[in-house]
Coordinates of C-alpha atoms in Angstrom, one line a residue:
Chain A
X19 CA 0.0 0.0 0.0
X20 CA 1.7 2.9 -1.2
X21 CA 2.3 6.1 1.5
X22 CA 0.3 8.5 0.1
X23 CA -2.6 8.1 -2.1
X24 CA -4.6 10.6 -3.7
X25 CA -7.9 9.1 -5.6
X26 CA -10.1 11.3 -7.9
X27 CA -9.4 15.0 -6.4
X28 CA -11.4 17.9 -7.8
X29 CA -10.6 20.7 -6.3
X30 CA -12.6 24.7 -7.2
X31 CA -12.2 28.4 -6.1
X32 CA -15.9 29.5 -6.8
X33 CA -16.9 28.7 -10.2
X34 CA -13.8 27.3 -11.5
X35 CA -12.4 24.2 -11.4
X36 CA -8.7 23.8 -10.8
X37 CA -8.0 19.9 -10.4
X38 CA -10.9 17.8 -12.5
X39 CA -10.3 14.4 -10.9
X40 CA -6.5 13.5 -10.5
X41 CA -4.9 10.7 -8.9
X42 CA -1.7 9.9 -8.1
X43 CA 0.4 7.8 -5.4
X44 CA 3.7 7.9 -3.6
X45 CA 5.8 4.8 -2.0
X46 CA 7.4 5.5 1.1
X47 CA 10.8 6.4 0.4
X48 CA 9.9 7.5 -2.9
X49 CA 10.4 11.1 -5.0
X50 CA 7.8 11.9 -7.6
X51 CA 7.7 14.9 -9.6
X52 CA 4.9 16.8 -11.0
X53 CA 5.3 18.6 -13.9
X54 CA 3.1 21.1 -16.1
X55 CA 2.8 24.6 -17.4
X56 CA 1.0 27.6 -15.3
X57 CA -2.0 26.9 -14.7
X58 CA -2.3 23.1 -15.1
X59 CA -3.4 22.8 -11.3
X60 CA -0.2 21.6 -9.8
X61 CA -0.3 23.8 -6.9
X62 CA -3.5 23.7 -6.2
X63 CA -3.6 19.3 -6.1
X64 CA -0.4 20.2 -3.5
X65 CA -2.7 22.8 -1.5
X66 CA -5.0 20.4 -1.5
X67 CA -3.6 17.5 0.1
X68 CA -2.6 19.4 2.8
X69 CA -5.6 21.2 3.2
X70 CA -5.4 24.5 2.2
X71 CA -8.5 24.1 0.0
X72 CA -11.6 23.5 1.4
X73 CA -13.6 23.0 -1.9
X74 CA -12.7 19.5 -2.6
X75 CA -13.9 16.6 -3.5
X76 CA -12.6 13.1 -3.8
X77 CA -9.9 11.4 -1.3
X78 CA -6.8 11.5 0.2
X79 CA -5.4 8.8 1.9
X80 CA -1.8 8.8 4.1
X81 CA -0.8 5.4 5.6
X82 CA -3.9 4.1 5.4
X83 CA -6.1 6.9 6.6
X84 CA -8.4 9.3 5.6
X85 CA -6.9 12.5 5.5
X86 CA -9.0 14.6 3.1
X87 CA -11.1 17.0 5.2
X88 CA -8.2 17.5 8.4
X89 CA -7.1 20.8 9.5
X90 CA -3.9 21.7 7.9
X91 CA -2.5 21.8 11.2
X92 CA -3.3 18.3 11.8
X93 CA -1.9 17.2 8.9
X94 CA 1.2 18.7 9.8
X95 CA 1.6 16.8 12.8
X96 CA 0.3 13.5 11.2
X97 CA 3.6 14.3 9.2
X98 CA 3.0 16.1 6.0
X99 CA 4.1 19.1 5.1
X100 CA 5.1 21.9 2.2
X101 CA 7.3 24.3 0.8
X102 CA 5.0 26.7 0.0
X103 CA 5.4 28.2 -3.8
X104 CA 7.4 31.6 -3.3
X105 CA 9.3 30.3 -0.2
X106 CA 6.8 32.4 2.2
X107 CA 9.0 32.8 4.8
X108 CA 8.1 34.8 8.6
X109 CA 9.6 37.7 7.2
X110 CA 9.8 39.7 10.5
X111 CA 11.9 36.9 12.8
X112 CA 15.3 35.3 12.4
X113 CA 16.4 32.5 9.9
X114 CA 16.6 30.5 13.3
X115 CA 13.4 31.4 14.7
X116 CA 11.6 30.6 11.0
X117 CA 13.5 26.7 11.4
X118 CA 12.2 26.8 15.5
X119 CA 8.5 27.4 14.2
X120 CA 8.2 23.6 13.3
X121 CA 9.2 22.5 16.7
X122 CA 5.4 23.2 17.1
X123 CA 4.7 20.1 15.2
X124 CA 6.2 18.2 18.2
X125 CA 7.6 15.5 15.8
X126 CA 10.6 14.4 17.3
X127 CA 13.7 13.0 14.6
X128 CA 16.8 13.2 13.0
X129 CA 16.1 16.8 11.4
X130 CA 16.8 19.0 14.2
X131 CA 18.2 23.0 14.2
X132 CA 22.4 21.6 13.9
X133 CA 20.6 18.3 11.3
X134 CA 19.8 21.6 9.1
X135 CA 23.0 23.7 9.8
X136 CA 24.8 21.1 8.4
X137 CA 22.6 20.2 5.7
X138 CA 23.0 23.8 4.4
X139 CA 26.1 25.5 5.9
X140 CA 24.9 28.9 5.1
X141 CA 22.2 29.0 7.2
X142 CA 24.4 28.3 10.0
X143 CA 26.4 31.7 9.1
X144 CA 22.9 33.5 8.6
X145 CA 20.9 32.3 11.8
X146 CA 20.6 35.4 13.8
X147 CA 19.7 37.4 10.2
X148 CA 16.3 38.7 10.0
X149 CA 14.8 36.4 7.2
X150 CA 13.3 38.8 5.2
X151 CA 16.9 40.3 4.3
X152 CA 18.3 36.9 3.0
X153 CA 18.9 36.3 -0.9
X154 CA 16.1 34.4 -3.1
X155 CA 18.5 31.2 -2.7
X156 CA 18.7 31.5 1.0
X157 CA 15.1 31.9 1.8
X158 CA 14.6 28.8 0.1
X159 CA 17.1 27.0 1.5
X160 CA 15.2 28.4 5.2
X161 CA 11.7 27.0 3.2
X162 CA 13.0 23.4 3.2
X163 CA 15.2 23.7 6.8
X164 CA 11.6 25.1 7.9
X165 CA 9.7 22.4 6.5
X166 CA 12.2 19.6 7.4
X167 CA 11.9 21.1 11.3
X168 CA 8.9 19.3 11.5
X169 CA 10.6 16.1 10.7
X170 CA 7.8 15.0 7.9
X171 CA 7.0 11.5 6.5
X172 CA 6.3 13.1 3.4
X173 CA 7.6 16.5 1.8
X174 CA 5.6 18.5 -0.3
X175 CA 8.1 21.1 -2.4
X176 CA 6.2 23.7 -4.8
X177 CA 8.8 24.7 -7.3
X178 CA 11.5 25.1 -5.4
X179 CA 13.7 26.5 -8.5
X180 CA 11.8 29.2 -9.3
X181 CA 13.5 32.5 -10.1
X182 CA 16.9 30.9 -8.6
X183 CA 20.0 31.0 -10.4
X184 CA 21.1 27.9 -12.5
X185 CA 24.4 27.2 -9.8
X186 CA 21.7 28.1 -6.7
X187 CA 19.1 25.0 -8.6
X188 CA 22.0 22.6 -8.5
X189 CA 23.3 23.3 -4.6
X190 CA 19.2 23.5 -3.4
X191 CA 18.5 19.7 -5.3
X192 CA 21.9 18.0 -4.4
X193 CA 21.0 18.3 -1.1
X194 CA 17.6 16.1 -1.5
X195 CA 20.0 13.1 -1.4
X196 CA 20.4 14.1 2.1
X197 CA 16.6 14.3 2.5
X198 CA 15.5 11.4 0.8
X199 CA 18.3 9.8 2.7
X200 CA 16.9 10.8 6.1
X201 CA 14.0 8.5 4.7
X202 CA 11.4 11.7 3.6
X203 CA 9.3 10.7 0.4
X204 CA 8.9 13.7 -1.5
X205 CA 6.5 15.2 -4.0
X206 CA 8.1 18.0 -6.2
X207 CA 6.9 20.7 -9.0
X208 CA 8.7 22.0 -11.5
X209 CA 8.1 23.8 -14.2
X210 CA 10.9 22.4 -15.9
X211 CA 10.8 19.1 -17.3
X212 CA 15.0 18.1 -17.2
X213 CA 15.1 19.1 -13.5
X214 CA 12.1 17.1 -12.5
X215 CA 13.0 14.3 -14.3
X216 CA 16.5 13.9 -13.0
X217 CA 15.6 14.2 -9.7
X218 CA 12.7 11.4 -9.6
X219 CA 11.9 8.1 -10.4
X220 CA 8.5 8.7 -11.5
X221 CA 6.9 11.6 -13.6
X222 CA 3.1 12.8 -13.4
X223 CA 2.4 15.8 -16.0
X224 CA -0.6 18.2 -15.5
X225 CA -2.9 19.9 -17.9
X226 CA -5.9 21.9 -17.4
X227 CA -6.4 19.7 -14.1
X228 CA -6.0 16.3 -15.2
X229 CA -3.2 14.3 -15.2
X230 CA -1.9 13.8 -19.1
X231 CA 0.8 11.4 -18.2
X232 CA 2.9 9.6 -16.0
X233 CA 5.2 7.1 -16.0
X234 CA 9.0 6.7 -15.0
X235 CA 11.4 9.4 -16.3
X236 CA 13.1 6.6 -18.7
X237 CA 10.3 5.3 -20.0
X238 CA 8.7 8.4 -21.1
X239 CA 9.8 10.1 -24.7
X240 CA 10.6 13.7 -25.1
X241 CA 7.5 14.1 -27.4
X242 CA 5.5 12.4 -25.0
X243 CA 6.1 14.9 -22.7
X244 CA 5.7 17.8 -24.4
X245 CA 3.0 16.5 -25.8
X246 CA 1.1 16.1 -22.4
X247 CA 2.4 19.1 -21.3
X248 CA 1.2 22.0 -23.6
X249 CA -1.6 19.5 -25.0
X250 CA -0.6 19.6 -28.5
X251 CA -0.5 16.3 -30.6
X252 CA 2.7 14.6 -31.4
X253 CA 3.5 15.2 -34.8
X254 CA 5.7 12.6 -36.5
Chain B
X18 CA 9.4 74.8 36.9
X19 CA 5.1 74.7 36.0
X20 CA 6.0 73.6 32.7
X21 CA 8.6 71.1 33.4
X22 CA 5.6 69.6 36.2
X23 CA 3.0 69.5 33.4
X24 CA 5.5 67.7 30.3
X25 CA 6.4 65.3 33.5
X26 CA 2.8 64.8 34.3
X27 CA 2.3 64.6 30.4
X28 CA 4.3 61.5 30.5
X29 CA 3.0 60.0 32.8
X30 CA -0.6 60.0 31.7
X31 CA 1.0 59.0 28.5
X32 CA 2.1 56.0 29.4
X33 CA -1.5 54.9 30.8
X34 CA -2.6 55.9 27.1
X35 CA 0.0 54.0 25.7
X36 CA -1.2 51.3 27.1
X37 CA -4.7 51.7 26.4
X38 CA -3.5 51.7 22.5
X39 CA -0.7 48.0 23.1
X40 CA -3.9 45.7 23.6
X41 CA -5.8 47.6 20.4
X42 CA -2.3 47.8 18.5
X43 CA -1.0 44.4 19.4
X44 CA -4.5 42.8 18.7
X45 CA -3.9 44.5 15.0
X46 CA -0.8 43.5 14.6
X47 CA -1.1 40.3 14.9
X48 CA -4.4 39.2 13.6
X49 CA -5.2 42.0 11.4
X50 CA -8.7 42.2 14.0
X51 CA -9.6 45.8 14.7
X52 CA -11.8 45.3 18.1
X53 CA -14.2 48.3 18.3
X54 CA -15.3 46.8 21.6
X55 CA -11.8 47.4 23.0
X56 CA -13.4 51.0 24.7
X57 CA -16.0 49.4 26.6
X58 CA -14.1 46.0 27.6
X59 CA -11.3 48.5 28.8
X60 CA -14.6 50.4 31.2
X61 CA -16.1 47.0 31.9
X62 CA -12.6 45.9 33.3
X63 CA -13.0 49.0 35.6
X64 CA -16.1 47.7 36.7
X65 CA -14.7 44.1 37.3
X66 CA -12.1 45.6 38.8
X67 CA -14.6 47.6 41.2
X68 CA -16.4 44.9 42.1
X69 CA -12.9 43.0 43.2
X70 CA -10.3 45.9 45.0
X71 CA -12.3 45.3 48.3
X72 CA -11.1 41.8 48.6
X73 CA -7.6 42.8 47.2
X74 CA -4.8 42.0 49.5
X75 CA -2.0 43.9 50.2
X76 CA -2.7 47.3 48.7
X77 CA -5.7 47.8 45.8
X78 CA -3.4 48.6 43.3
X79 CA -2.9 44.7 42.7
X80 CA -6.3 45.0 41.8
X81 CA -5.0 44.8 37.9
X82 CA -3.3 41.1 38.8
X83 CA -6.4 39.5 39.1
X84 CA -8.7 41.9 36.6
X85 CA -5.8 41.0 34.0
X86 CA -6.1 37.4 34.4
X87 CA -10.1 37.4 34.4
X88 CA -9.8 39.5 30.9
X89 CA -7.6 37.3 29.5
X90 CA -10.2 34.3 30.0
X91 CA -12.9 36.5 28.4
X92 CA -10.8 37.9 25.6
X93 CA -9.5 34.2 24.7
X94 CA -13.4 33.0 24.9
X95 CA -14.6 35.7 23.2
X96 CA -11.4 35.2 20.0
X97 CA -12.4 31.5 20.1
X98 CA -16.5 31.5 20.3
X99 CA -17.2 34.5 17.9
X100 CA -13.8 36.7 16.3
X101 CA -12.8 33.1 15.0
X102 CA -16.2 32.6 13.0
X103 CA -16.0 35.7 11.0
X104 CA -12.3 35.6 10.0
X105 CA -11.3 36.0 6.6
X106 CA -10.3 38.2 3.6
X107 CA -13.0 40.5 4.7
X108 CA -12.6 42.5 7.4
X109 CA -15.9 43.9 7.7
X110 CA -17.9 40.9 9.1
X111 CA -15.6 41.2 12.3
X112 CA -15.8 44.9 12.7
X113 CA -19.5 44.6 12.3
X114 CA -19.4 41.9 15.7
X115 CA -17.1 43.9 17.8
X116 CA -19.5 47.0 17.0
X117 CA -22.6 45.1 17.9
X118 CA -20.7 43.7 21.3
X119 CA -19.8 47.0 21.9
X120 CA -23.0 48.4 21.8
X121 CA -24.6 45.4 24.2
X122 CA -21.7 45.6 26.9
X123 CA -22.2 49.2 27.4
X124 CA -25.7 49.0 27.8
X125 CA -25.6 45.9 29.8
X126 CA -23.1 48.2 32.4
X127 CA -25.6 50.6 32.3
X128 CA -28.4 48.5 32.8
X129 CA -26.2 46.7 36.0
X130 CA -24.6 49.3 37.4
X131 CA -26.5 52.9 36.3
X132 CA -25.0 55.8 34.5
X133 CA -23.2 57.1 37.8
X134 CA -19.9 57.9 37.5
X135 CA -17.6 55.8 39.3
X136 CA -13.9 55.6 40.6
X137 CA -11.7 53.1 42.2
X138 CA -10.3 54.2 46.0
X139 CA -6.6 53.8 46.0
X140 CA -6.9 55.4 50.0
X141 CA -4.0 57.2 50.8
X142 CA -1.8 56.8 47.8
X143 CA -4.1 59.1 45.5
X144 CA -2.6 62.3 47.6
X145 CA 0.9 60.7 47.9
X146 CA 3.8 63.0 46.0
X147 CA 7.6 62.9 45.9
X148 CA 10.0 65.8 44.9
X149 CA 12.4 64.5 41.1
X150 CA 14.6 67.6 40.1
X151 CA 12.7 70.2 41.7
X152 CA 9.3 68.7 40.5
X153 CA 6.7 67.7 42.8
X154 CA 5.0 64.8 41.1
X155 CA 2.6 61.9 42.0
X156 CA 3.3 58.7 43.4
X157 CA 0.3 56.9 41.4
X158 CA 0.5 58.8 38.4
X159 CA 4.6 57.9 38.3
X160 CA 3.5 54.4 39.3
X161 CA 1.0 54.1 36.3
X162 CA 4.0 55.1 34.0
X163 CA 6.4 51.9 35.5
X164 CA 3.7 49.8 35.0
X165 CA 3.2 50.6 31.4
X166 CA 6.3 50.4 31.1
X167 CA 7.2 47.2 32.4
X168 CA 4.2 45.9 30.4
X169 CA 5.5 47.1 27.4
X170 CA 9.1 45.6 28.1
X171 CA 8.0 42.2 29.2
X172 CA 5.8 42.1 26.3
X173 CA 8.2 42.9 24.0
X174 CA 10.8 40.0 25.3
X175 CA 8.2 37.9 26.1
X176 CA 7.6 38.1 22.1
X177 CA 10.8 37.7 21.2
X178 CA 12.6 34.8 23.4
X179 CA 9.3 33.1 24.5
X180 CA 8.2 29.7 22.3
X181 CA 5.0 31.0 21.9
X182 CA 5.6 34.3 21.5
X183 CA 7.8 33.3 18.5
X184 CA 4.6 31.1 17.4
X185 CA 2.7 34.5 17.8
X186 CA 4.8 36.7 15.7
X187 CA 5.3 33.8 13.0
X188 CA 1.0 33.5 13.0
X189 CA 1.4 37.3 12.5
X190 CA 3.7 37.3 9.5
X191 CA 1.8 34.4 7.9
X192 CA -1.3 32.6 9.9
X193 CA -1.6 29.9 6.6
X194 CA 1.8 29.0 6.4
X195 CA 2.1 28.6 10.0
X196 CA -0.3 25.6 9.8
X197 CA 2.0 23.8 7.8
X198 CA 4.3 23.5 10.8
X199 CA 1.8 22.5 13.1
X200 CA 0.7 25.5 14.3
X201 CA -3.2 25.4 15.1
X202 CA -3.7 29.5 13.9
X203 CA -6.7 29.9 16.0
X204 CA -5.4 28.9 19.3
X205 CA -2.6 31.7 18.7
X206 CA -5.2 33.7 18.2
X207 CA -7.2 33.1 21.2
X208 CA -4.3 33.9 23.3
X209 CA -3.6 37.0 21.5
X210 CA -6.6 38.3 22.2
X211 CA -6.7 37.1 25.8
X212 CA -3.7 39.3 25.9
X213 CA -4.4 42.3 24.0
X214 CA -7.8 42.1 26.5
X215 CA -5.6 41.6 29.9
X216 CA -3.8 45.0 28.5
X217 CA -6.1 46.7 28.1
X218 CA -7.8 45.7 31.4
X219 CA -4.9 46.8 33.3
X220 CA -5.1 50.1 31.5
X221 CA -8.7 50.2 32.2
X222 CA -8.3 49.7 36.1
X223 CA -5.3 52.0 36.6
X224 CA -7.6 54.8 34.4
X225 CA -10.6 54.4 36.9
X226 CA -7.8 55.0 39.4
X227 CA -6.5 58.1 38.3
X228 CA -9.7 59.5 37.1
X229 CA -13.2 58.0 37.1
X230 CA -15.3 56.6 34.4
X231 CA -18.9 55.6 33.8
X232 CA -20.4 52.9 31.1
X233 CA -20.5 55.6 28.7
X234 CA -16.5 56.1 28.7
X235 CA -15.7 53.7 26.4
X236 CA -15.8 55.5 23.4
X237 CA -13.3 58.0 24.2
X238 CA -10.9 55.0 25.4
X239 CA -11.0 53.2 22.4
X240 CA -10.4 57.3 20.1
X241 CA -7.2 57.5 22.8
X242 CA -6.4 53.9 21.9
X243 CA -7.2 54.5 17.6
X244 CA -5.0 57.3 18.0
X245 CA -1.7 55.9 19.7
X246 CA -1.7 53.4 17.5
X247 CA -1.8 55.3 14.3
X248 CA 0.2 58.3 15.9
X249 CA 2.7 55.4 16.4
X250 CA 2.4 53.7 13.2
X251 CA 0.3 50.9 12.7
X252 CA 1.7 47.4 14.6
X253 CA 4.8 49.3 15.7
X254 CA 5.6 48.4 19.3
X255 CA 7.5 51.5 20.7
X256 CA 5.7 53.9 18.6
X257 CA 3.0 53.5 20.0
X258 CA 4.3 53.9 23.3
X259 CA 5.7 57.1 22.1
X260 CA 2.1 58.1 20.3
X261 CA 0.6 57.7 24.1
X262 CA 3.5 60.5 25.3
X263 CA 2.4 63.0 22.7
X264 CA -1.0 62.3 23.2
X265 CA -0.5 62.5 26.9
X266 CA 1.8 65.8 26.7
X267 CA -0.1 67.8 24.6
X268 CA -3.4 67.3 26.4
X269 CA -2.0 68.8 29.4
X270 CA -0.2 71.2 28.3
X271 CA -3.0 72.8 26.5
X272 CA -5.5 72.0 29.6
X273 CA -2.9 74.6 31.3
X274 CA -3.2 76.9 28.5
X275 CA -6.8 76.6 27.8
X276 CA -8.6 74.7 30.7
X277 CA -11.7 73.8 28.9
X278 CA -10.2 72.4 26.1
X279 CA -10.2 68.6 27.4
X280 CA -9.0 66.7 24.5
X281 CA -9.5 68.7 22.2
X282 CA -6.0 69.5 20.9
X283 CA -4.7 66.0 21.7
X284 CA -6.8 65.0 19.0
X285 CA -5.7 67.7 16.4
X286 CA -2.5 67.1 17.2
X287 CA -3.2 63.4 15.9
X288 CA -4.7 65.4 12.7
X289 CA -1.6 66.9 12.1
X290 CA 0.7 63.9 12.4
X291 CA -1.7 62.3 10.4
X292 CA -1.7 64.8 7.3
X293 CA 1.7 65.1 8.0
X294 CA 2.9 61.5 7.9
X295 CA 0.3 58.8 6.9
X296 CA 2.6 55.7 8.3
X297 CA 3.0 57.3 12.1
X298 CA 6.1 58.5 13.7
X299 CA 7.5 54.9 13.0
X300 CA 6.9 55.7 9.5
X301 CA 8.6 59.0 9.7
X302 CA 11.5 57.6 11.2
X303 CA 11.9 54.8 8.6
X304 CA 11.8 57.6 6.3
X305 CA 14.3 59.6 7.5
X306 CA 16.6 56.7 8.5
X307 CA 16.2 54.5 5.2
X308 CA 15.4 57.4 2.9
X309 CA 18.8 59.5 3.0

């Protein structure tokens, strides 16, 4: 039974209808990517799952359980969590109080404040900085410290290379080795198609809120892709 | 040496208006809720706080130990039973509830206790002075100044090295993303408000101390409070404690200068900060700091 489970999700904002019945699952232990342009829905399936949208319809189950109408908060502490998209970060309070805030979670393990410091040895430098002040590649790098804090079974990431410089991409994904490691499955976006395939063993691409595709990064050709992606036909 | 006395006395009655603006400001500041019943919870603390100084041990002054703890049940009951309900993008719902509270609690102290004005009897200490640099000034009136400030101070570090006082300015920066760590929003929120209430309680008590008050005061408490905490720039800790000193300061000094003027020019001295710098005095210090 895989870890995460996610079974015919619709998700709306008023009239319109983000995610029109998409499934998808996630082994323990696993990374999946999700790929798609703007607007295919990615971010609101991810919102969804942990329960940042409350018009939803359809199920979500984690280890076994029904997880689909919990309290964000909840979910949290049942052990999923996010990178939001655009980092988000408390703004007003140090990089080390942003990483304290998932104490709260009260899920003890091995990602703890020095677990993070040494995972990204900048932050270590930057811990008494006021967040707010740090560089596009450091406040994400605070974003996933943040997240990990809360020591989650599974790790929601919402395009964490976005607006980042090429050589800031590279240092940010190397360290998911580390992560995955630890024994986090994760569930990334991306926007682009090379990155999320080289970071995960199996691809799902989104358009207009369905699923198009999926299938392991190998096994899936380039025309495929692009193909499921913008929604035009293959031409041969 | 008349003038020195009245800046002096200025300050102090400034820092009791600072503090009537922390629970209004602080409530703001961290859940974006504007509580236009602030003004009549800050009179019915006086009442509550009436009803207990007779049992009080020690001196009634402590009064505001056990006033401030009963507010902060009723201001964590009232963020979790009702404020809760009616969060959300629009902040109109929730004005319209605190208005309508508002409007029962001071005719429910008017119905329970009559339109009489009332005070609370420090004894002794009311008439109590000390000589500072020449000045004769009042022992209660200097008092109400330490307390405010020791409030503001432990408030302040209490924010900043406290667990949940992180939690609470995290919740403040972003109350969704704080969910994702765990963080149930609306329980922050509930002891928010208890403590922007207990604030303002204490502020309420040691008014009815200097001064006296009937149910009908609290719309001129929560105007003093709406104007620290723009004087000082919304959410900004010590401007607001600085708005209360000019607020303070100017009233007297123009009550010596014109003795029927009341408030009068405290609040057009508001006006003028206002025209003259939207963001508060903490704005106009950003300003001029971060300008160059």
């Amino acid at each position: 039974m895989s870890l995460l489970s996610v079974e015919n999700l619709e998700v709306s904002y008023g009239d319109f209808q983000a995610v029109r019945g998409a499934s998808l699952e996630l082994e323990a232990g696993q990374t999946i990517a999700i790929i798609g342009a703007n607007g295919a829905g990615k971010s609101t399936l991810l919102n969804a799952i942990v329960g940042l949208n409350s018009q939803k319809r359809g199920t979500v189950r984690f280890d076994g359980q029904d997880i689909t109408h919990l309290r964000t908060d909840r979910i949290a502490r049942a052990g999923i969590t996010m990178v939001p998209e655009g980092r988000r970060l408390f703004g007003t309070l140090t990089v080390e109080d942003n990483l304290m805030v998932g104490l709260a979670a009260e899920r003890p393990g091995p990602w703890t404040i020095e677990a993070i410091y040494q995972l990204f040895p900048r932050l270590g430098e930057l811990r008494s900085m006021v967040a707010g002040s740090l560089s596009g590649g450091q406040q994400q790098m605070v974003s996933i410290g943040r997240a990990l804090m809360t020591n989650p079974r599974v790790l929601l990431c919402d395009e964490i290379s976005l607006g980042l410089a090429p050589k800031v991409i590279g240092d940010i994904y190397r360290c998911f080795d580390a992560i995955t490691a630890s024994g986090v499955s994760v569930v990334l976006i991306e926007q682009n198609v090379v990155q999320a395939c080289a970071a995960s063993g199996y691809v799902y691409c989104m358009l207009e809120g369905r699923i198009s595709l999926e299938g392991r990064p190998q096994d899936l050709t380039r025309a495929e892709i692009t193909a499921a992606y913008f929604g035009t036909e293959v031409r041969t | 040496m008349i003038w020195l006395e009245t800046i002096a006395n200025g300050i102090f009655l400034g820092g009791l208006y600072a503090l009537i603006g922390l629970g209004l400001g602080f409530a703001f500041g961290v859940m974006r809720v504007v509580n236009v019943a602030q003004g009549d919870f800050i009179v019915a603390a006086a009442f509550i706080g009436l009803f207990l100084y007779p049992w009080t041990p020690v001196h009634p002054i402590l009064v505001i130990i056990p006033v401030a703890v009963v507010a902060f049940l009723i201001g964590m009951a009232l963020q979790w039973l009702l404020v809760n309900r009616v969060l959300g993008h629009d902040q109109i719902p929730q004005i319209l509830l605190t208005f309508g509270l508002a409007i029962v609690l001071r005719n429910g102290m008017v119905a329970g206790f009559g339109a009489n004005s009332q005070s609370i009897d420090v004894g002794e200490m009311r008439f109590w002075g000390f000589d500072f640099l020449g000045l004769r000034l009042g022992v209660l009136p200097a008092l109400v100044l330490v307390i405010a400030i020791v409030l503001f101070a432990a408030l302040h570090l209490w924010l900043h090295r406290s667990r949940l006082g992180r939690l609470i300015r995290a919740t403040a920066d972003d109350y969704q993303i704080v969910q994702l760590q765990g963080v149930n929003y609306r329980k922050v929120y509930a002891v928010a408000m208890g403590l922007a209430m207990a604030l303002s309680a204490v502020a309420g008590v040691l008014l009815a101390m200097r001064g006296s008050f009937t149910p009908y005061s609290g719309s001129d408490r929560l105007l003093i409070a709406f104007e620290v905490v723009v004087i000082g720039g919304l959410g900004s800790f010590w401007g607001m404690f600085l708005g209360g000193m000019v607020l303070g300061v100017t009233q007297l000094i123009a009550l010596k200068l014109d003795p029927t003027s009341g408030l009068m020019y405290g609040h057009i001295v508001f006006f003028i900060i206002l025209i003259l710098s939207p963001n508060g005095l903490a704005g106009a210090f950003r300003n001029a700091v971060f300008r160059k």
